[in-house]
Each structure stands twice: as C-alpha cells, then as structure tokens.
Amino acid sequence: MATATEPEDAPSAAGGAKGEANRKRGNEQGQGGAGCGGSGQKRKKKEVFIYGNYKNYYGYRIDRNVGEDPRLEAFNRQWFENKDCLDIGCNQGLVTIGLAMKFKCRRILGVDIDSGLIETAKWNLRRITRQDKVATKNTNAQESSNSPSQSSLGEVAPELSNENKHHDLFKIVSFRRENFVERLDGCSEQYDTILCLSVTKWIHLNWGDYGLVTLFVKIWRLLRPGGVFIMEPQPWTSYKRNRLVLEVAKENFNTICIYPEKFREILLDKVGFRSVELIMDKLVGTVTGFDRPIEVYHK
C-alpha cells in the first residue's frame, strides 16, 4: 500500500503565521469598511473571496435553462448509494444535498472554511426538505382525490412514510465549518467517496504546494480501500486570474511547482491511488469558464 510523505520544502511556522495573518486581513477587507480619507466619509470596499467562497456561486456557474447541476448527471450512482461521503468545499450545500437526494447516500458531510456559507447550507437543507415535504403532501392529496376512498389506516400510512423520509434526510446530510488542510493527524478510513469540486486552486493559492499535497494525502487517508476520489481541478489559466486576490496568493503563485497537469502523476505515483478515469471532458449545461473536466481516482 503506497503512502505519501510531506514535501521537503514545507513552509516554516513563521511563514504559515504570516500567510494566515495576510488571509485574515483579506477577510476583514472583504467585509467592506471605512475608507481612510481625511474627510471621514465611509467607502464600501469591494468584497474579496480569498477562498473562492462566493455567495452566489451556483447562480452564475449553472446555465439558467438547466434545472440540475450537470455534474450530478456525470456521476455514477454506485459511488454514492448507501455510501459514506464527504464534500470538501461544499459552499452553500446544494450539490451536497442534491447528491443525498438523487443517489441515496447513507451519510454525507459537507465542509467549508466559510462559516457563513455553512449556515446558508444548513438553511438550504431545511428549505429544500420543507419544500419537498409540501410537494409530497400535495401529490398524495391529489392521488387520494382521484382514487376510491381508503381505510383510515391506509390514509395514515403514506403520511408516516413521508415523515420518515424527510426526517431521514436530516440524519443523512450534515454540514461543518472546517479548514480541511489545517491538520493531517487523526485521519482514519471512514469514507467511501470524497468530492473536491473546483477547490484545488484556492487551496493551492492560499497554502501553496504544501497545502495541495496535504489535501491529497488527507483524502487518501480518509478513504476506505476501494474508495473513490472525485476531483474537478481548475486550470492554470484560472490561477492567473486570481493570483492577486491576496498577497499570500501572489507569493504562493510565484513559488508553485506542482501545476494542475501534474496532479494526476502526484496522485497515482506519490500518494498511492491505483487508477484514474476521466468521466467528463467538458460539461454541458455550465456557463463558459466552468466546463471543466472531472477525474475519478480509485484507491
């Protein structure tokens, strides 16, 4: 069983602290605030999303004419059905919830570094569950009005079944605020499927090559034998567009040695995944710039 070692040029604690300080300043600037002019007038600063933690990400990524995230259409049911799953960088949780509902995951956890997005994800879970519950009740009422009268027991049973269905969704889906690459210790094999969709660039720009390798090694350690890692990496051209989002991102961009085209080699030859398949070279239903390939690695 292959394992991976930490890169020899790992950043020092001082460098990490400096980077974290820069990221915190970036977060503070991203909140908007007072200008520094002598007039004392407040000027709203442009919001900066240093982790790619956009508030309306799904709104401008997915074609308005497409109801479902097209990535779900590309996924294989057997990767999720009755499986324990992890969604890294879940944003507002819509893909996480969609996977649970479409493929009947046994359990799925969505993690994101942005606490505000995690709260929105939890709200979305409540909203979608409530809407689905109302739709199911309306369907049952319509079917009941169009069919012969049933016994009181027969009328109650479907409602109880639906209540259990919605109650189970809360048991299946959960969300947690977490910096996934903050630590490597304490990892154990507990997931069958792990997703990392359009996240690698932001980890790379914020934590450099060391953060990227930490991401890959931690995913490998968390996967059970036979597990699946689904990755949607951003191309290097995308890095160039976002390298100035923060000073630490600019510094990391200039020192990166592991380019996106090398990810496959690192994951197979260094980390220890046994095989990879390209399930989608170009997605249909996404706006320009988001039609990225999706790779599936098998442990």
Short mmCIF file of N, CA, C and O in Angstrom, two decimals, residues 118-177:
data_model
loop_
_atom_site.label_atom_id
_atom_site.label_comp_id
_atom_site.label_asym_id
_atom_site.label_seq_id
_atom_site.Cartn_x
_atom_site.Cartn_y
_atom_site.Cartn_z
N ILE A 118 -21.61 27.82 5.54
CA ILE A 118 -22.11 26.65 6.25
C ILE A 118 -23.50 26.92 6.83
O ILE A 118 -24.39 26.07 6.77
N GLU A 119 -23.69 28.12 7.37
CA GLU A 119 -25.01 28.47 7.89
C GLU A 119 -26.04 28.51 6.75
O GLU A 119 -27.18 28.07 6.92
N THR A 120 -25.63 29.02 5.59
CA THR A 120 -26.53 29.02 4.43
C THR A 120 -26.84 27.61 3.98
O THR A 120 -27.98 27.30 3.59
N ALA A 121 -25.84 26.72 4.03
CA ALA A 121 -26.05 25.32 3.64
C ALA A 121 -27.08 24.66 4.56
O ALA A 121 -27.95 23.92 4.10
N LYS A 122 -26.98 24.93 5.85
CA LYS A 122 -27.94 24.37 6.80
C LYS A 122 -29.34 24.92 6.54
O LYS A 122 -30.34 24.19 6.64
N TRP A 123 -29.41 26.20 6.19
CA TRP A 123 -30.70 26.81 5.86
C TRP A 123 -31.26 26.18 4.59
O TRP A 123 -32.46 25.90 4.51
N ASN A 124 -30.41 25.96 3.60
CA ASN A 124 -30.86 25.31 2.36
C ASN A 124 -31.40 23.91 2.62
O ASN A 124 -32.37 23.47 1.99
N LEU A 125 -30.75 23.18 3.54
CA LEU A 125 -31.22 21.83 3.88
C LEU A 125 -32.62 21.90 4.46
O LEU A 125 -33.50 21.10 4.08
N ARG A 126 -32.87 22.85 5.36
CA ARG A 126 -34.20 22.99 5.94
C ARG A 126 -35.22 23.41 4.88
O ARG A 126 -36.34 22.88 4.83
N ARG A 127 -34.81 24.35 4.01
CA ARG A 127 -35.72 24.85 2.98
C ARG A 127 -36.10 23.77 1.98
O ARG A 127 -37.29 23.57 1.67
N ILE A 128 -35.11 23.04 1.49
CA ILE A 128 -35.37 22.01 0.48
C ILE A 128 -36.20 20.87 1.07
O ILE A 128 -37.10 20.34 0.42
N THR A 129 -35.90 20.51 2.31
CA THR A 129 -36.67 19.46 2.96
C THR A 129 -38.12 19.88 3.13
O THR A 129 -39.05 19.09 2.90
N ARG A 130 -38.32 21.15 3.51
CA ARG A 130 -39.68 21.65 3.71
C ARG A 130 -40.44 21.69 2.39
O ARG A 130 -41.61 21.29 2.32
N GLN A 131 -39.79 22.16 1.33
CA GLN A 131 -40.44 22.23 0.02
C GLN A 131 -40.79 20.84 -0.50
O GLN A 131 -41.88 20.62 -1.04
N ASP A 132 -39.87 19.90 -0.32
CA ASP A 132 -40.11 18.54 -0.79
C ASP A 132 -41.25 17.90 -0.01
O ASP A 132 -42.05 17.15 -0.56
N LYS A 133 -41.30 18.23 1.26
CA LYS A 133 -42.36 17.69 2.11
C LYS A 133 -43.74 18.20 1.67
O LYS A 133 -44.70 17.44 1.57
N VAL A 134 -43.82 19.51 1.38
CA VAL A 134 -45.08 20.10 0.92
C VAL A 134 -45.48 19.50 -0.43
O VAL A 134 -46.64 19.16 -0.65
N ALA A 135 -44.51 19.35 -1.34
CA ALA A 135 -44.81 18.79 -2.66
C ALA A 135 -45.32 17.36 -2.55
O ALA A 135 -46.25 16.96 -3.26
N THR A 136 -44.72 16.59 -1.65
CA THR A 136 -45.15 15.20 -1.47
C THR A 136 -46.57 15.13 -0.93
O THR A 136 -47.38 14.32 -1.36
N LYS A 137 -46.88 15.99 0.03
CA LYS A 137 -48.23 16.01 0.60
C LYS A 137 -49.26 16.41 -0.44
O LYS A 137 -50.35 15.85 -0.51
N ASN A 138 -48.91 17.38 -1.29
CA ASN A 138 -49.83 17.81 -2.34
C ASN A 138 -50.08 16.69 -3.34
O ASN A 138 -51.20 16.49 -3.81
N THR A 139 -49.03 15.95 -3.67
CA THR A 139 -49.15 14.82 -4.60
C THR A 139 -50.04 13.74 -4.00
O THR A 139 -50.92 13.19 -4.67
N ASN A 140 -49.84 13.45 -2.72
CA ASN A 140 -50.65 12.43 -2.05
C ASN A 140 -52.12 12.85 -1.98
O ASN A 140 -53.02 12.04 -2.15
N ALA A 141 -52.33 14.16 -1.74
CA ALA A 141 -53.71 14.65 -1.67
C ALA A 141 -54.39 14.54 -3.02
O ALA A 141 -55.57 14.18 -3.11
N GLN A 142 -53.66 14.84 -4.09
CA GLN A 142 -54.21 14.75 -5.44
C GLN A 142 -54.53 13.31 -5.79
O GLN A 142 -55.59 13.01 -6.35
N GLU A 143 -53.62 12.39 -5.45
CA GLU A 143 -53.85 10.98 -5.73
C GLU A 143 -55.04 10.45 -4.94
O GLU A 143 -55.82 9.64 -5.43
N SER A 144 -55.16 10.94 -3.72
CA SER A 144 -56.27 10.49 -2.87
C SER A 144 -57.61 10.94 -3.43
O SER A 144 -58.59 10.20 -3.41
N SER A 145 -57.67 12.18 -3.97
CA SER A 145 -58.92 12.70 -4.51
C SER A 145 -59.32 12.01 -5.80
O SER A 145 -60.49 12.00 -6.17
N ASN A 146 -58.34 11.41 -6.49
CA ASN A 146 -58.62 10.74 -7.75
C ASN A 146 -58.81 9.24 -7.61
O ASN A 146 -58.99 8.54 -8.60
N SER A 147 -58.74 8.73 -6.38
CA SER A 147 -58.87 7.29 -6.17
C SER A 147 -60.00 6.99 -5.21
O SER A 147 -60.46 7.87 -4.48
N PRO A 148 -60.49 5.73 -5.17
CA PRO A 148 -61.55 5.36 -4.25
C PRO A 148 -61.11 5.57 -2.81
O PRO A 148 -59.93 5.56 -2.48
N SER A 149 -62.07 5.82 -1.94
CA SER A 149 -61.77 6.06 -0.52
C SER A 149 -61.08 4.84 0.08
O SER A 149 -61.37 3.70 -0.26
N GLN A 150 -60.14 5.11 0.98
CA GLN A 150 -59.38 4.05 1.62
C GLN A 150 -59.70 4.04 3.10
O GLN A 150 -60.31 4.96 3.64
N SER A 151 -59.28 3.00 3.77
CA SER A 151 -59.47 2.92 5.21
C SER A 151 -58.61 3.97 5.89
O SER A 151 -57.65 4.47 5.33
N SER A 152 -58.92 4.32 7.12
CA SER A 152 -58.16 5.33 7.84
C SER A 152 -56.71 4.89 8.01
O SER A 152 -55.80 5.71 7.96
N LEU A 153 -56.46 3.59 8.17
CA LEU A 153 -55.09 3.10 8.32
C LEU A 153 -54.32 3.32 7.03
O LEU A 153 -53.17 3.73 7.04
N GLY A 154 -54.97 3.08 5.90
CA GLY A 154 -54.32 3.27 4.61
C GLY A 154 -54.01 4.72 4.33
O GLY A 154 -53.06 5.05 3.63
N GLU A 155 -54.82 5.64 4.86
CA GLU A 155 -54.58 7.05 4.67
C GLU A 155 -53.44 7.55 5.53
O GLU A 155 -52.70 8.46 5.14
N VAL A 156 -53.26 6.98 6.70
CA VAL A 156 -52.22 7.42 7.63
C VAL A 156 -50.86 6.89 7.23
O VAL A 156 -49.86 7.59 7.35
N ALA A 157 -50.78 5.67 6.72
CA ALA A 157 -49.50 5.02 6.43
C ALA A 157 -48.62 5.82 5.47
O ALA A 157 -47.44 6.02 5.76
N PRO A 158 -49.15 6.33 4.33
CA PRO A 158 -48.29 7.10 3.43
C PRO A 158 -47.73 8.34 4.11
O PRO A 158 -46.59 8.72 3.88
N GLU A 159 -48.53 9.00 4.94
CA GLU A 159 -48.06 10.20 5.62
C GLU A 159 -46.91 9.88 6.57
O GLU A 159 -45.92 10.60 6.63
N LEU A 160 -47.03 8.77 7.29
CA LEU A 160 -45.96 8.36 8.19
C LEU A 160 -44.71 8.04 7.40
O LEU A 160 -43.59 8.37 7.81
N SER A 161 -44.89 7.41 6.23
CA SER A 161 -43.75 7.07 5.39
C SER A 161 -43.02 8.32 4.93
O SER A 161 -41.80 8.38 4.93
N ASN A 162 -43.82 9.33 4.55
CA ASN A 162 -43.21 10.57 4.08
C ASN A 162 -42.50 11.30 5.22
O ASN A 162 -41.45 11.89 5.04
N GLU A 163 -43.09 11.25 6.42
CA GLU A 163 -42.45 11.89 7.57
C GLU A 163 -41.10 11.25 7.83
O GLU A 163 -40.12 11.93 8.11
N ASN A 164 -41.02 9.94 7.76
CA ASN A 164 -39.75 9.24 7.98
C ASN A 164 -38.73 9.61 6.91
O ASN A 164 -37.55 9.75 7.18
N LYS A 165 -39.22 9.76 5.68
CA LYS A 165 -38.34 10.10 4.57
C LYS A 165 -37.64 11.43 4.83
O LYS A 165 -36.43 11.57 4.68
N HIS A 166 -38.41 12.45 5.25
CA HIS A 166 -37.84 13.77 5.47
C HIS A 166 -36.99 13.80 6.73
O HIS A 166 -35.98 14.48 6.77
N HIS A 167 -37.41 13.06 7.73
CA HIS A 167 -36.63 13.00 8.96
C HIS A 167 -35.28 12.36 8.68
O HIS A 167 -34.26 12.80 9.20
N ASP A 168 -35.24 11.36 7.82
CA ASP A 168 -34.01 10.68 7.49
C ASP A 168 -33.04 11.60 6.75
O ASP A 168 -31.83 11.43 6.87
N LEU A 169 -33.53 12.55 5.96
CA LEU A 169 -32.65 13.45 5.22
C LEU A 169 -31.78 14.25 6.18
O LEU A 169 -30.61 14.49 5.91
N PHE A 170 -32.33 14.64 7.30
CA PHE A 170 -31.55 15.36 8.30
C PHE A 170 -30.51 14.45 8.95
O PHE A 170 -29.47 14.92 9.40
N LYS A 171 -30.79 13.17 9.00
CA LYS A 171 -29.82 12.22 9.52
C LYS A 171 -28.70 11.96 8.52
O LYS A 171 -27.56 11.67 8.90
N ILE A 172 -29.02 12.07 7.25
CA ILE A 172 -28.07 11.73 6.19
C ILE A 172 -27.11 12.90 5.91
O ILE A 172 -25.91 12.70 5.77
N VAL A 173 -27.66 14.11 5.82
CA VAL A 173 -26.88 15.28 5.42
C VAL A 173 -26.49 16.12 6.63
O VAL A 173 -27.33 16.40 7.49
N SER A 174 -25.23 16.52 6.69
CA SER A 174 -24.77 17.42 7.75
C SER A 174 -23.71 18.35 7.19
O SER A 174 -23.08 18.06 6.16
N PHE A 175 -23.50 19.48 7.86
CA PHE A 175 -22.53 20.47 7.42
C PHE A 175 -21.67 20.91 8.60
O PHE A 175 -22.14 20.98 9.73
N ARG A 176 -20.40 21.23 8.29
CA ARG A 176 -19.48 21.63 9.35
C ARG A 176 -18.45 22.62 8.80
O ARG A 176 -17.92 22.43 7.70
N ARG A 177 -18.17 23.64 9.59
CA ARG A 177 -17.13 24.59 9.22
C ARG A 177 -15.78 23.95 9.54
O ARG A 177 -15.54 23.49 10.65
#
